[in-house]
Tab-separated table of C-alpha atoms in Angstrom:
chain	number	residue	atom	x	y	z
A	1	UNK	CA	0.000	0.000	0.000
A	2	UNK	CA	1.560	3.219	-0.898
A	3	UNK	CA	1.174	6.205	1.753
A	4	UNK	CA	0.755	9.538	0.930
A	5	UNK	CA	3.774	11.679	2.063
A	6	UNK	CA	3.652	14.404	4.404
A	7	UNK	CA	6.305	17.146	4.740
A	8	UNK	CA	6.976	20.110	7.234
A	9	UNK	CA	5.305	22.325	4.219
A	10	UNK	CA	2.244	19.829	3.604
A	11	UNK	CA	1.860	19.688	7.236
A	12	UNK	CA	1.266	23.140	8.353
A	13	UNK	CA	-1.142	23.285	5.236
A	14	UNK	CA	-2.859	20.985	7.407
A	15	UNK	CA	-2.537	22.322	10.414
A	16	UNK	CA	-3.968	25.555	8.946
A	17	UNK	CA	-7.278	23.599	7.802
A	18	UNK	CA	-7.518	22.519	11.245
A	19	UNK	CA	-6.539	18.732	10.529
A	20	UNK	CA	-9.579	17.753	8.757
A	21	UNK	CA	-10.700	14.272	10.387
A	22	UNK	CA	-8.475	11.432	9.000
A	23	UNK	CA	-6.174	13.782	7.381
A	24	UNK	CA	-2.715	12.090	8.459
A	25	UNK	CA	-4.012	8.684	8.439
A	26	UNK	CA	-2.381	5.866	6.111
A	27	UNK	CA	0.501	9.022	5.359
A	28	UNK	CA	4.465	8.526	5.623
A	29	UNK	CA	5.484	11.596	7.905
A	30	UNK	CA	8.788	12.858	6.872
A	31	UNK	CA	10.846	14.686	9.321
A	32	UNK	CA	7.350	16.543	11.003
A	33	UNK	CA	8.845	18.543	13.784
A	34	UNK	CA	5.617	18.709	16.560
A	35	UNK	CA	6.738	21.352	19.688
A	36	UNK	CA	4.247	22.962	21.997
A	37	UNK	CA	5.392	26.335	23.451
A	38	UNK	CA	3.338	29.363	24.682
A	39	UNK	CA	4.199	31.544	22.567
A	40	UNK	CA	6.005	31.732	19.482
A	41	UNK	CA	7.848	34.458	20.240
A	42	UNK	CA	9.682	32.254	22.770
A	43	UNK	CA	11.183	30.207	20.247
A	44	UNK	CA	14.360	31.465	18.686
A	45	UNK	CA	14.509	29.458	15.281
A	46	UNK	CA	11.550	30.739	13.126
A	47	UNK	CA	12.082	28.435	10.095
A	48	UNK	CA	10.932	25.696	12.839
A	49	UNK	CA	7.030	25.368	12.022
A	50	UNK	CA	5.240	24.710	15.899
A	51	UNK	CA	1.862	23.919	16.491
A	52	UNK	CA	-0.427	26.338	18.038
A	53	UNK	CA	-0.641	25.709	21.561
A	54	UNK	CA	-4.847	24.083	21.705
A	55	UNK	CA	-4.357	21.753	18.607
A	56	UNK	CA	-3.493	18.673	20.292
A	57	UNK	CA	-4.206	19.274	23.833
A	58	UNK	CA	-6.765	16.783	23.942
A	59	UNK	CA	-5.161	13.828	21.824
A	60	UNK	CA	-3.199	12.752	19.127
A	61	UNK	CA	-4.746	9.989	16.873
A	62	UNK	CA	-2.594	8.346	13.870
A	63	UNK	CA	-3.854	4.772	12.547
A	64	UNK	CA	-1.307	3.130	9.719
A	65	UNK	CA	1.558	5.600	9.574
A	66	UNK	CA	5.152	5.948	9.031
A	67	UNK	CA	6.972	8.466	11.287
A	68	UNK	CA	10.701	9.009	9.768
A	69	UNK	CA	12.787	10.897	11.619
A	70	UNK	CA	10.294	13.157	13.163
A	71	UNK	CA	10.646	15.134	16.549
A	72	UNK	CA	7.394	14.883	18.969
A	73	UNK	CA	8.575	17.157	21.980
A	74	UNK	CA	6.808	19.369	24.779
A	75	UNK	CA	3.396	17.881	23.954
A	76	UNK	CA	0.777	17.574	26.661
A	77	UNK	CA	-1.563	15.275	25.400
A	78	UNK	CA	-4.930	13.512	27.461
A	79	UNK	CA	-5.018	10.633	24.962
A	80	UNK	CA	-1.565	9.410	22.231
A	81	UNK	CA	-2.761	6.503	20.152
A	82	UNK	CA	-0.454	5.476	16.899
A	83	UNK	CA	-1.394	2.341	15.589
A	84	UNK	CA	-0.500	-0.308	13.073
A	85	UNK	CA	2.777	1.702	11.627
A	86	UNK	CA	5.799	2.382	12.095
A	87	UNK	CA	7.738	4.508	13.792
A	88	UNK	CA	11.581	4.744	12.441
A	89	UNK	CA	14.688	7.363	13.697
A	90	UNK	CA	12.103	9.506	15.366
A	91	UNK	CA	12.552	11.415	18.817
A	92	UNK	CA	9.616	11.328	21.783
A	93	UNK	CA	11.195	14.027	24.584
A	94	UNK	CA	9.286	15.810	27.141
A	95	UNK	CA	6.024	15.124	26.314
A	96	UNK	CA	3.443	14.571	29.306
A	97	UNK	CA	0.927	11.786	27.889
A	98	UNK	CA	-2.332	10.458	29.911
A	99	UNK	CA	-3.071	7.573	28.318
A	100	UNK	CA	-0.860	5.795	25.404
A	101	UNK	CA	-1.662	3.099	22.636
A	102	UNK	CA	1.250	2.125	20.672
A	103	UNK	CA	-0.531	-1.550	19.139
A	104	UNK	CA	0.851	-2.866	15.959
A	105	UNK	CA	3.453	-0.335	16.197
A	106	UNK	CA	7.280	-0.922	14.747
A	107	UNK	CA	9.784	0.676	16.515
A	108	UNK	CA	13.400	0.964	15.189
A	109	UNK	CA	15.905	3.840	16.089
A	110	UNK	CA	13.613	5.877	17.916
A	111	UNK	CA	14.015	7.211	21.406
């Protein structure tokens, strides 16, 4: 089955449609960088894309993906499920999770 690929540009398209239902499902991520900070202004890197601070507060949802080398940091989430993918090279840090569902997932090289 061939994914649809998702970049750091495609992404924030997205984001900017409010992640219509579904929308990253059955996608390979490629190198997403996902940060929650209060303010933008805090961070010094601009060409860094974050997330505005509500969009996953309540949970993150993924079902048949590939996450490549992507960066999930800072994130305080009620409710993490990503199921039957894989997850490949990609960095977890600081993120305060509730509840996590990880089934069917493939980890290699990730921390």
């Amino acid at each position: 089955e061939e994914k649809k690929k998702i970049n750091q540009v495609r992404f924030e398209e997205l984001r900017s449609k409010g992640f219509p239902k579904g929308c990253l499902d059955h996608c390979y991520l490629d190198g997403i960088i996902i940060e929650k900070y209060g303010r933008v202004s805090d961070f010094p890197f601009p060409v860094i894309r974050m997330l505005d601070s509500e969009v996953f507060a309540d949970s993150l949802k993924l079902s048949n993906c590939v996450l490549a080398d992507c960066i999930l940091q800072g994130l305080s989430i009620d409710e993490m499920k990503i199921m039957d993918g894989t997850m490949d090279g990609t960095l977890l840090s600081g993120n305060t999770v509730g509840k996590m569902d990880f089934t069917g997932m493939s980890m290699r090289h990730s921390v």
